[in-house]
XYZ file of C-alpha atoms in Angstrom:
729
model
C -35.026 -25.471 9.672
C -31.821 -26.961 8.239
C -29.890 -29.455 10.310
C -26.837 -27.226 10.626
C -28.825 -24.889 12.852
C -28.798 -27.579 15.518
C -25.008 -27.693 15.859
C -24.018 -24.519 17.661
C -21.460 -23.146 18.223
C -19.975 -23.742 14.801
C -20.159 -20.517 12.837
C -16.644 -19.456 13.801
C -16.085 -21.629 16.892
C -16.143 -25.394 16.496
C -16.861 -27.557 19.539
C -13.417 -29.090 19.203
C -11.885 -25.635 18.989
C -13.652 -24.414 22.123
C -12.498 -27.480 24.032
C -8.932 -26.831 22.891
C -9.125 -23.193 23.968
C -10.210 -24.174 27.454
C -7.471 -26.788 27.667
C -4.724 -24.519 26.291
C -5.373 -21.427 28.402
C -2.093 -20.675 30.159
C 0.022 -22.492 27.557
C -0.008 -20.149 24.546
C 1.067 -16.677 25.772
C -0.215 -14.678 22.780
C -3.642 -16.311 23.015
C -3.672 -15.831 26.801
C -2.786 -12.140 26.498
C -5.496 -11.578 23.917
C -8.009 -13.434 26.065
C -7.225 -11.311 29.117
C -7.356 -8.070 27.119
C -10.724 -8.984 25.615
C -12.065 -10.028 29.004
C -11.159 -6.666 30.533
C -12.762 -4.832 27.596
C -16.015 -6.756 27.780
C -16.219 -6.662 31.567
C -15.874 -2.887 31.345
C -18.698 -2.702 28.782
C -20.926 -4.829 31.013
C -20.125 -2.573 33.943
C -21.147 0.515 31.932
C -24.516 -1.033 31.101
C -26.434 -1.400 27.870
C -27.123 1.641 25.708
C -29.011 1.317 22.415
C -29.633 4.943 21.390
C -31.954 6.185 18.655
C -29.666 6.691 15.630
C -28.949 10.231 14.472
C -25.197 10.736 13.904
C -22.797 10.049 11.060
C -19.425 8.375 11.596
C -17.661 9.844 14.587
C -20.867 10.961 16.320
C -22.058 9.398 19.576
C -24.884 7.184 18.307
C -22.746 5.851 15.456
C -19.842 5.024 17.739
C -22.113 3.539 20.412
C -23.767 1.091 18.029
C -20.337 0.224 16.645
C -18.985 -0.422 20.152
C -22.045 -2.571 20.861
C -21.430 -5.008 18.019
C -17.744 -5.342 18.854
C -18.592 -5.979 22.517
C -21.280 -8.560 21.706
C -18.986 -10.533 19.404
C -16.254 -10.630 22.054
C -18.738 -11.517 24.783
C -19.946 -14.462 22.716
C -16.450 -15.898 22.471
C -15.887 -15.367 26.195
C -19.128 -17.185 26.963
C -18.072 -20.183 24.911
C -14.625 -20.360 26.510
C -15.543 -19.578 30.122
C -19.211 -20.692 30.199
C -19.832 -17.673 32.444
C -23.502 -16.818 31.850
C -22.969 -13.116 32.482
C -21.628 -12.857 28.933
C -24.612 -14.681 27.464
C -26.998 -12.527 29.480
C -25.262 -9.372 28.263
C -25.703 -10.416 24.629
C -29.310 -11.503 25.185
C -30.279 -8.265 26.884
C -28.531 -6.189 24.229
C -30.276 -8.069 21.416
C -33.649 -7.706 23.084
C -33.047 -3.968 23.338
C -32.311 -3.902 19.609
C -35.395 -6.023 18.898
C -37.437 -3.484 20.848
C -36.146 -0.453 18.957
C -35.819 -1.895 15.447
C -39.525 -1.924 14.494
C -39.795 1.754 15.454
C -37.003 2.906 13.152
C -37.300 4.291 9.682
C -34.301 5.041 7.562
C -31.426 6.828 9.259
C -32.097 10.601 9.357
C -28.806 11.409 7.596
C -29.656 11.380 3.884
C -26.213 11.311 2.256
C -25.946 7.632 1.379
C -27.191 5.970 -1.794
C -28.295 3.158 0.567
C -29.327 4.565 3.943
C -29.149 2.269 6.914
C -31.230 1.899 10.058
C -28.795 1.927 12.976
C -26.181 3.734 10.887
C -26.199 6.343 8.141
C -25.429 3.745 5.461
C -26.302 0.095 4.927
C -22.586 -0.687 4.890
C -22.329 -0.052 8.617
C -25.573 -1.920 9.253
C -23.987 -4.898 7.509
C -20.918 -4.535 9.752
C -23.247 -4.719 12.746
C -24.892 -7.886 11.466
C -21.597 -9.635 10.581
C -20.292 -9.207 14.116
C -23.614 -9.637 15.898
C -24.398 -12.877 14.076
C -21.274 -14.353 15.669
C -22.466 -13.315 19.112
C -25.941 -14.701 18.433
C -24.446 -17.982 17.266
C -22.505 -18.331 20.520
C -25.646 -18.110 22.680
C -28.183 -19.622 20.272
C -28.561 -22.967 22.075
C -28.432 -21.260 25.474
C -31.418 -19.043 24.700
C -34.974 -20.233 25.319
C -37.049 -20.902 22.191
C -39.404 -17.985 22.812
C -36.512 -15.503 22.831
C -34.996 -17.082 19.727
C -38.327 -16.803 17.917
C -38.685 -13.150 18.862
C -35.155 -12.246 17.832
C -35.441 -14.109 14.548
C -38.812 -12.627 13.626
C -38.575 -9.105 15.058
C -34.918 -8.309 14.484
C -32.723 -10.557 12.395
C -34.926 -11.627 9.494
C -36.289 -8.073 8.960
C -32.786 -6.666 9.282
C -31.417 -9.135 6.717
C -34.269 -8.272 4.348
C -33.635 -4.559 4.779
C -29.996 -4.702 3.663
C -30.807 -7.110 0.829
C -34.189 -7.050 -0.923
C -35.044 -3.554 0.326
C -31.682 -2.190 -0.824
C -30.625 -4.214 -3.872
C -28.466 -1.308 -5.071
C -26.326 -2.053 -2.011
C -26.580 -5.842 -1.926
C -26.242 -6.824 -5.600
C -23.021 -5.003 -6.458
C -19.447 -6.127 -7.090
C -17.966 -3.908 -4.399
C -16.665 -4.033 -0.834
C -20.047 -2.684 0.356
C -21.812 -5.725 -1.053
C -19.212 -8.097 0.359
C -20.212 -6.928 3.809
C -23.892 -7.182 2.876
C -23.547 -10.692 1.460
C -21.571 -11.900 4.464
C -24.018 -10.332 6.923
C -27.108 -11.912 5.377
C -25.364 -15.231 4.844
C -23.985 -15.483 8.356
C -27.250 -14.690 10.106
C -28.886 -17.143 7.716
C -26.462 -19.844 8.823
C -27.171 -19.098 12.476
C -30.950 -19.153 12.076
C -30.959 -22.067 9.624
C -32.608 -19.787 7.062
C -31.610 -21.341 3.743
C -33.226 -18.568 1.705
C -30.960 -15.955 3.270
C -27.904 -18.124 2.658
C -28.906 -18.518 -0.992
C -29.345 -14.761 -1.388
C -25.919 -14.241 0.140
C -24.149 -16.753 -2.074
C -25.836 -16.046 -5.395
C -27.402 -12.589 -5.121
C -30.960 -11.431 -5.610
C -33.166 -11.765 -8.646
C -34.235 -8.170 -8.072
C -33.606 -5.185 -10.295
C -31.927 -2.120 -8.863
C -34.204 0.959 -8.965
C -33.525 2.753 -12.234
C -32.781 6.105 -10.626
C -29.895 4.724 -8.538
C -26.971 4.211 -10.905
C -24.010 5.439 -8.873
C -22.925 5.497 -5.256
C -21.682 8.490 -3.275
C -18.131 8.031 -4.589
C -19.118 7.971 -8.265
C -18.881 4.208 -8.568
C -21.312 2.376 -10.859
C -23.943 0.306 -9.068
C -23.963 -2.256 -11.853
C -20.774 -2.863 -13.801
C -20.829 -3.174 -17.560
C -21.464 -6.795 -18.484
C -22.289 -7.823 -14.915
C -24.840 -10.635 -14.921
C -24.358 -12.114 -11.450
C -24.228 -11.013 -7.841
C -23.648 -12.435 -4.383
C -20.637 -13.845 -2.571
C -19.472 -16.091 -5.398
C -19.712 -13.183 -7.830
C -17.532 -11.112 -5.505
C -14.933 -13.888 -5.494
C -15.160 -14.219 -9.269
C -14.863 -10.556 -10.202
C -13.305 -8.481 -7.401
C -10.000 -10.373 -7.281
C -7.360 -11.276 -9.812
C -5.912 -14.812 -9.774
C -2.968 -13.346 -7.825
C -5.288 -12.177 -5.038
C -5.085 -8.473 -5.936
C -8.312 -6.627 -5.161
C -9.320 -4.091 -7.773
C -10.244 -1.358 -5.258
C -6.715 -1.393 -3.842
C -5.133 -2.639 -0.588
C -6.901 -0.228 1.773
C -10.310 -1.534 0.737
C -9.057 -5.080 0.328
C -8.015 -4.933 3.980
C -11.519 -3.770 4.890
C -13.235 -6.421 2.762
C -11.035 -9.307 3.908
C -12.881 -9.583 7.212
C -16.312 -10.369 5.739
C -14.741 -12.472 2.994
C -12.850 -14.638 5.468
C -15.244 -14.728 8.417
C -18.134 -15.782 6.159
C -15.812 -18.300 4.499
C -14.959 -19.671 7.933
C -18.646 -20.072 8.745
C -19.270 -21.794 5.403
C -16.283 -24.072 6.001
C -17.744 -25.142 9.343
C -21.398 -25.358 8.329
C -21.376 -26.114 4.603
C -18.009 -27.825 4.046
C -19.159 -29.308 0.748
C -18.747 -25.845 -0.822
C -14.983 -26.021 -0.144
C -15.019 -22.235 -0.159
C -11.400 -21.837 0.946
C -10.286 -23.899 -2.060
C -12.375 -21.842 -4.483
C -10.393 -20.393 -7.410
C -7.229 -22.221 -6.352
C -7.397 -21.004 -2.772
C -8.017 -17.396 -3.778
C -8.854 -16.045 -0.327
C -5.599 -17.319 1.166
C -3.690 -15.910 -1.818
C -5.406 -12.594 -1.189
C -3.938 -12.414 2.316
C -0.445 -12.954 0.927
C -1.078 -10.304 -1.745
C -2.120 -7.837 0.956
C 0.938 -8.526 3.082
C 3.145 -7.750 0.103
C 1.424 -4.405 -0.525
C 3.083 -2.820 2.500
C 6.227 -0.949 3.453
C 8.658 -2.286 6.056
C 6.396 -1.019 8.867
C 3.523 -3.109 7.525
C 1.595 -0.039 6.304
C -0.428 -0.506 3.134
C 0.444 1.393 -0.014
C -2.032 4.320 0.060
C -3.227 3.986 -3.534
C -6.799 4.864 -4.525
C -9.028 6.021 -1.649
C -6.831 5.142 1.301
C -6.082 6.620 4.681
C -2.378 6.506 5.376
C -1.186 4.461 8.336
C -3.615 1.568 7.891
C -1.521 -1.524 8.431
C -1.223 -5.223 9.097
C -2.081 -4.427 12.718
C -5.708 -3.704 11.799
C -8.356 -5.963 13.333
C -9.234 -7.295 9.862
C -5.680 -8.493 9.258
C -5.348 -9.928 12.762
C -8.114 -12.303 11.755
C -6.899 -12.741 8.171
C -3.272 -13.654 8.810
C -4.135 -16.213 11.476
C -6.740 -17.731 9.142
C -4.183 -17.846 6.329
C -1.791 -19.691 8.625
C -4.387 -22.117 9.956
C -6.133 -22.931 6.682
C -3.339 -22.237 4.207
C -0.651 -24.762 5.058
C 0.921 -23.434 8.278
C 3.476 -21.163 6.610
C 5.909 -20.310 9.445
C 6.663 -16.913 7.849
C 3.134 -15.788 8.691
C 3.829 -16.423 12.361
C 6.354 -13.580 12.453
C 3.659 -11.192 11.257
C 1.169 -12.545 13.793
C 3.784 -12.132 16.488
C 4.277 -8.494 15.482
C 0.519 -7.942 15.491
C 0.614 -8.730 19.192
C -2.765 -10.444 19.344
C -4.762 -13.234 17.740
C -8.446 -13.864 17.080
C -10.097 -15.878 19.842
C -10.968 -18.826 17.619
C -9.449 -21.997 16.232
C -7.035 -20.222 13.907
C -5.861 -17.802 16.577
C -5.155 -20.613 18.995
C -3.320 -22.587 16.321
C -1.091 -19.635 15.493
C -0.423 -18.787 19.150
C 0.569 -22.378 19.925
C 2.945 -22.480 16.955
C 4.577 -19.210 18.052
C 4.976 -20.575 21.587
C 6.691 -23.610 20.069
C 9.237 -21.396 18.323
C 8.083 -22.087 14.769
C 8.023 -18.480 13.554
C 10.333 -17.461 10.694
C 10.896 -13.971 9.256
C 8.555 -13.070 6.408
C 10.459 -12.773 3.135
C 9.082 -9.824 1.203
C 9.665 -10.208 -2.514
C 9.565 -8.165 -5.670
C 6.451 -9.129 -7.592
C 3.889 -8.109 -10.152
C 0.292 -8.502 -8.991
C -2.146 -8.717 -11.866
C -5.568 -7.061 -11.831
C -8.882 -8.219 -13.299
C -10.847 -11.411 -12.820
C -8.670 -13.219 -15.351
C -5.465 -11.399 -14.494
C -5.391 -9.603 -17.832
C -6.476 -6.078 -16.869
C -3.345 -4.301 -15.762
C -1.281 -4.822 -12.638
C 0.896 -3.192 -10.022
C 4.634 -3.774 -9.956
C 6.493 -3.954 -6.640
C 10.290 -3.896 -6.553
C 12.232 -4.349 -3.335
C 15.959 -4.019 -2.729
C 17.061 -3.778 0.877
C 15.226 -0.842 2.447
C 14.099 0.513 -0.928
C 10.539 -0.282 -2.035
C 9.201 0.969 -5.363
C 5.581 0.479 -6.445
C 4.218 1.426 -9.867
C 0.500 1.309 -10.627
C -0.921 0.358 -14.023
C -3.986 -1.510 -12.798
C -7.699 -0.966 -13.385
C -9.244 2.257 -12.152
C -10.680 0.718 -8.969
C -14.318 1.711 -9.507
C -15.692 4.543 -7.344
C -12.688 4.429 -5.018
C -10.173 4.639 -7.862
C -7.867 7.548 -8.637
C -6.836 8.900 -12.044
C -3.195 7.924 -11.731
C -2.176 5.450 -14.431
C 1.587 4.881 -14.416
C 1.927 6.621 -11.052
C 4.499 5.439 -8.518
C 5.523 5.730 -4.901
C 8.893 5.178 -3.264
C 9.826 4.143 0.285
C 13.085 4.002 2.203
C 12.225 1.495 4.896
C 9.017 2.770 6.488
C 9.608 6.351 5.324
C 7.871 7.819 2.296
C 10.384 9.302 -0.117
C 8.011 10.118 -2.979
C 4.435 9.858 -1.810
C 0.956 9.093 -3.007
C -1.443 11.528 -1.314
C -4.049 8.880 -0.460
C -7.607 10.056 0.191
C -8.915 13.361 1.488
C -10.760 12.011 4.474
C -10.503 11.881 8.259
C -12.088 8.535 9.072
C -14.488 8.667 12.023
C -13.392 12.192 12.975
C -16.612 14.128 13.316
C -14.919 17.533 12.925
C -14.218 16.739 9.284
C -17.654 16.444 7.707
C -18.758 13.561 9.898
C -15.752 11.380 9.083
C -16.793 10.809 5.481
C -14.992 11.643 2.258
C -14.434 15.355 1.863
C -15.287 17.250 -1.314
C -11.534 17.696 -1.799
C -11.273 13.966 -2.294
C -12.802 14.461 -5.728
C -11.436 17.917 -6.474
C -7.867 17.061 -5.389
C -6.956 13.553 -4.220
C -8.458 11.699 -7.190
C -7.168 14.091 -9.854
C -4.078 13.169 -11.851
C -2.044 16.207 -10.814
C -2.171 14.903 -7.225
C -0.096 11.880 -8.267
C 3.369 11.152 -9.565
C 2.394 10.635 -13.181
C 2.119 12.586 -16.406
C -0.622 15.205 -16.840
C -1.349 16.380 -20.366
C -2.850 19.782 -21.148
C -3.760 20.278 -17.474
C -6.475 17.618 -17.673
C -6.839 14.454 -15.611
C -6.668 11.021 -17.160
C -9.989 10.088 -18.823
C -11.100 13.668 -18.235
C -11.825 12.623 -14.659
C -14.663 10.322 -15.749
C -14.945 7.147 -13.641
C -17.148 5.348 -16.151
C -14.633 5.847 -18.954
C -11.671 4.928 -16.739
C -13.347 1.686 -15.656
C -13.536 0.486 -19.265
C -9.799 -0.014 -19.680
C -6.663 -0.737 -17.715
C -2.979 -0.071 -18.012
C -0.978 -2.483 -20.144
C 1.831 -4.419 -18.458
C 4.844 -4.482 -20.759
C 7.816 -5.892 -18.850
C 8.519 -6.992 -15.303
C 11.745 -8.690 -14.331
C 13.035 -9.067 -10.789
C 15.049 -12.257 -11.281
C 18.344 -10.385 -11.135
C 18.516 -8.523 -7.833
C 21.126 -6.171 -9.344
C 18.777 -4.953 -12.085
C 15.024 -5.035 -11.427
C 12.698 -3.441 -13.971
C 9.011 -2.633 -14.322
C 7.549 -1.123 -17.486
C 3.950 -0.487 -18.526
C 1.940 1.425 -21.105
C -1.163 3.586 -20.939
C -2.930 3.970 -24.269
C -6.364 5.283 -23.275
C -5.995 8.061 -20.700
C -5.873 10.747 -23.402
C -7.188 10.591 -26.979
C -4.484 9.834 -29.575
C -1.702 9.843 -26.975
C 0.316 6.844 -25.783
C 2.464 6.814 -22.657
C 4.979 4.328 -21.331
C 6.869 4.395 -18.059
C 9.905 2.252 -17.357
C 11.477 2.178 -13.896
C 14.567 0.260 -12.874
C 16.120 -0.325 -9.457
C 19.863 -0.741 -9.941
C 22.579 -1.963 -7.610
C 25.710 0.054 -8.353
C 28.956 -0.754 -6.548
C 29.959 2.868 -6.023
C 26.645 3.916 -4.434
C 25.542 3.196 -0.870
C 21.900 2.565 -1.855
C 20.108 1.295 -4.969
C 19.558 3.904 -7.685
C 16.156 4.303 -9.358
C 15.967 5.072 -13.077
C 12.702 6.615 -14.319
C 12.030 6.854 -18.064
C 8.627 8.283 -19.005
C 8.015 8.446 -22.756
C 4.991 9.898 -24.530
C 3.914 9.931 -28.156
C 1.766 13.003 -28.683
C 1.111 15.803 -31.198
C 3.367 18.853 -31.401
C 2.283 21.562 -29.003
C 1.196 19.183 -26.233
C 1.646 20.621 -22.741
C 3.188 18.172 -20.246
C 3.304 18.393 -16.441
C 5.183 15.661 -14.575
C 4.688 16.104 -10.803
C 6.715 14.539 -8.008
C 5.510 14.821 -4.415
C 8.614 14.504 -2.280
C 8.502 14.196 1.499
C 10.707 16.505 3.513
C 12.537 19.813 3.192
C 14.279 21.159 0.120
C 18.025 21.495 0.694
C 19.453 22.761 -2.587
C 19.197 22.802 -6.366
C 21.525 23.554 -9.242
C 18.847 25.873 -10.641
C 17.973 29.424 -9.608
C 14.350 29.476 -8.459
C 12.353 32.693 -8.392
C 10.058 32.664 -5.376
C 6.546 34.094 -5.484
C 5.700 36.547 -2.739
C 2.067 36.634 -3.837
C 0.698 33.131 -4.169
C -2.029 32.203 -6.617
C -3.704 28.883 -7.472
C -2.198 27.167 -10.518
C -5.549 26.691 -12.248
C -9.287 26.518 -11.859
C -9.988 22.773 -12.128
C -8.592 19.220 -12.403
C -6.822 19.638 -9.050
C -4.707 22.639 -10.105
C -7.027 24.891 -8.107
C -5.565 23.321 -4.935
C -1.901 23.982 -5.787
C 0.037 27.099 -4.858
C 2.948 27.976 -7.129
C 5.713 28.917 -4.669
C 8.585 29.210 -7.108
C 9.745 28.520 -10.647
C 12.915 28.205 -12.668
C 13.685 28.206 -16.384
C 15.902 25.138 -16.625
C 19.403 25.667 -17.980
C 22.737 23.934 -17.931
C 23.323 20.262 -18.585
C 20.773 18.742 -16.176
C 18.410 19.523 -13.331
C 19.268 18.461 -9.780
C 17.432 18.943 -6.478
C 18.244 17.544 -3.029
C 15.867 17.263 -0.083
C 16.090 15.863 3.439
C 13.573 13.723 5.304
C 13.807 12.049 8.734
C 17.504 11.095 8.615
C 18.435 10.699 4.948
C 19.165 12.869 1.934
C 17.539 12.341 -1.460
C 18.371 13.766 -4.868
C 16.442 13.790 -8.120
C 18.488 14.329 -11.272
C 16.636 14.941 -14.550
C 17.299 15.776 -18.155
C 15.373 18.605 -19.748
C 14.683 20.205 -23.095
C 14.938 23.844 -24.117
C 12.007 25.741 -22.650
C 11.362 23.342 -19.760
C 10.461 24.794 -16.386
C 10.695 23.458 -12.845
C 7.799 24.506 -10.599
C 7.839 24.302 -6.819
C 4.316 23.758 -5.517
C 2.463 23.475 -2.238
C -0.897 21.807 -1.674
C -3.569 23.919 0.041
C -5.037 26.518 -2.293
C -8.832 26.931 -2.294
C -9.075 24.944 0.919
C -11.029 27.172 3.340
C -11.555 24.418 5.908
C -7.921 23.269 5.872
C -8.894 19.763 4.848
C -5.702 19.128 2.860
C -2.138 18.566 4.014
C 0.338 21.293 3.047
C 2.809 18.960 1.296
C 5.432 20.201 -1.198
C 5.773 19.128 -4.795
C 7.920 19.588 -7.886
C 6.536 19.755 -11.427
C 8.637 19.539 -14.571
C 6.727 21.382 -17.301
C 7.321 20.987 -21.037
C 5.623 21.817 -24.320
C 6.347 19.712 -27.389
C 5.521 16.550 -29.300
C 6.910 13.064 -28.782
C 9.071 13.259 -25.676
C 10.984 11.512 -22.903
C 11.317 12.500 -19.252
C 14.437 10.864 -17.804
C 15.227 11.021 -14.080
C 17.331 9.343 -11.403
C 16.325 9.085 -7.729
C 19.178 8.643 -5.292
C 19.081 7.911 -1.542
C 22.290 8.987 0.162
C 23.913 9.941 3.407
C 22.431 10.613 6.804
C 22.248 13.255 9.484
C 22.890 12.659 13.173
C 20.637 14.921 15.222
C 22.538 14.271 18.442
C 25.975 14.939 16.931
C 24.724 17.474 14.346
C 26.909 15.832 11.733
C 25.801 15.300 8.131
C 27.401 12.459 6.180
C 27.414 12.218 2.371
C 24.772 14.914 2.029
C 25.563 15.714 -1.621
C 24.584 13.679 -4.651
C 27.008 11.251 -6.284
C 25.570 11.877 -9.752
C 27.795 14.045 -11.959
C 25.858 13.883 -15.198
C 22.801 12.505 -16.981
C 21.962 12.647 -20.661
C 19.690 10.997 -23.167
C 21.666 9.273 -25.924
C 18.610 8.141 -27.892
C 14.863 8.518 -27.702
C 12.237 7.285 -30.155
C 9.013 5.349 -30.165
C 11.102 2.146 -30.157
C 14.063 2.741 -27.836
C 15.344 4.885 -25.001
C 19.017 5.004 -24.027
C 20.484 7.097 -21.235
C 23.956 7.574 -19.805
C 24.839 8.825 -16.345
C 28.097 9.504 -14.590
C 29.296 9.447 -11.007
C 31.578 11.924 -9.291
C 34.048 9.077 -8.798
C 34.450 8.964 -12.575
C 32.433 5.891 -13.499
C 29.867 6.011 -16.284
C 26.881 3.753 -16.823
C 24.555 3.192 -19.743
C 20.974 1.894 -19.698
C 19.117 0.935 -22.880
C 15.552 -0.294 -23.171
C 13.336 -1.572 -25.974
C 9.868 -0.042 -25.841
C 8.201 -2.316 -28.392
C 9.837 -5.772 -28.279
C 9.779 -7.609 -24.949
C 11.473 -10.767 -26.220
C 14.443 -11.866 -24.138
C 16.213 -13.152 -27.240
C 15.562 -10.258 -29.620
C 18.666 -8.447 -30.893
C 18.692 -4.662 -31.055
C 20.935 -2.173 -32.797
C 20.609 1.577 -32.346
C 22.671 4.279 -34.024
C 24.109 6.840 -31.604
C 25.930 9.647 -33.383
C 28.689 7.952 -35.386
C 28.553 4.623 -33.565
C 26.028 1.917 -32.875
C 24.908 0.122 -29.743
C 23.896 -3.538 -29.916
C 22.380 -5.763 -27.261
C 20.196 -8.835 -26.821
C 17.036 -8.855 -24.712
C 14.692 -6.136 -23.563
C 17.325 -4.052 -21.813
C 21.054 -3.521 -21.475
C 22.775 -2.059 -18.426
C 26.510 -1.767 -18.235
C 29.441 0.230 -16.975
C 31.338 1.947 -19.779
C 34.937 3.106 -19.921
C 35.789 6.269 -18.022
């Protein structure tokens, strides 16, 4: 047995930290409040008694939720034992673990057969790994208190077999580059640290020298078990391949949030027990950077952007981020901006980092977090796409041109979402799933997640010939990424993100350029959206936009459909009702909608033959699994083309006074002055008489390059990638 096994508690609680917690109780209000809340929770669990049922249910069912509640309660009880030294908490953990040791040898695989890696206590090994990550902390807290006979029994009858089950017995789960494996690696490594089992720690850090069974190549979400070119596994491999140097996680923020707990809690244990690894300094402090990257992938309410498979509403208040932000503060240089987030979270982890943050807040050190516009690169080397985030006041724009995101990715290259404060203006659907709600297929992903939520038509990006990007093939999508072209947020008056997608469709290139502009005459920033495509003549384009709220008016005459029919048979179209359509005419298209308290208007150019389609999600959905959200599609047939639009936030409505203010758009005109494979130039006018011109180079991103473009009988010249200016009335 390694020497570190003799120094408990030091997996997540150092002796010095425990002493400080005892001494500081009553002096750091946020820590005190958390302590009292946890104490009430655990005392209530002890009062209810121990229940270790035979597993049978999926997520949301009783046995699943009971085993989940057990590991949370044990982890909290362990911390309470260390702080209070009240043996009732140690006895509760001991008796619970002995009950698990009694039942474990009698269990086969979970009776629910859906998972590519079935668990024992839960329907999938992922949840078993969750159990072991939390339970190892509880075990660590009572390890020295237990008699040697009990320790021997628990090690031999429960923990070592359990660690072997989720590793060498399920290498398709353990040896991946995926959030599932992060939990598996952390679970095996942490229990290895507690027991002093160096073999388990080695497996966790460096993976197994075991081949995955040949008939298991994909998980339940379509993700590859072994990535192309992957020649390593384990915790270090996760750190090397799942994150970009900026801390962006390739599966997206929802799953990064979920994975940050095992990443950081295992890192904390390694920092305490194997400090020579310097794990928190690995890859230039990657794990701390990852917390900052996550914080910046939120709206003003702290809710994560719902890209890829994500349930909306997940936020910085999640238990994973409560631990992560305090750890980032404690181990990452005591950034006072993080304290404002911790303060808003309303609780701290009961460990060294939580106490440190709570003390600093009590001392008045918190400063507001400054959210910034930024581009977060994707890929291990930061050269496989990115997401661009632009912020201006309450307006937040995010455009996605990152990697696919493996099995949890969506086919939405060059898609975007738009927020006004915490409110969605133009939404990403997120995933089709009701997490832990048993009514909805046991809380797992619904079949509509693949048939709708992942398809391109479900997103705000270009669909060609009614087919999803990469023909909906995850393996093909994983091979490439979007191509960042230009990101500039240095001038707060003109912030621009532009990216290309060259692989989503054969022989077709796409480029989207979005700008957030401060214009003196407008009350809010204006968003310019220029989507160009180079494609053969006769190509059919659909550009959807999923707006949130109620349609107010349009300058077009829509014909409503009294008899609804699905818009297609596949690629997501089978889930869309066509509620109305208009043949576009006049000088431009304009539509205004209302949501919460503000008005929004989209203004677009069009070509002869274009149509505007009003849609509603929900066709071919017999179990009502999908939300009935509205959408707008601009449809066009042609060759090389440009979709040009403006998104304007304006006015407000007072519900108490029933008074609308500035409810009509300020845009009087929009036209394309030039479009080619090299340049796009648009001009728009305001009702106050002002006119503005925006020009952009699609092929030369040099800030010193000079450009000249002929427009009718005159020419326009500028230096740099773009030119934005007010022109004479």
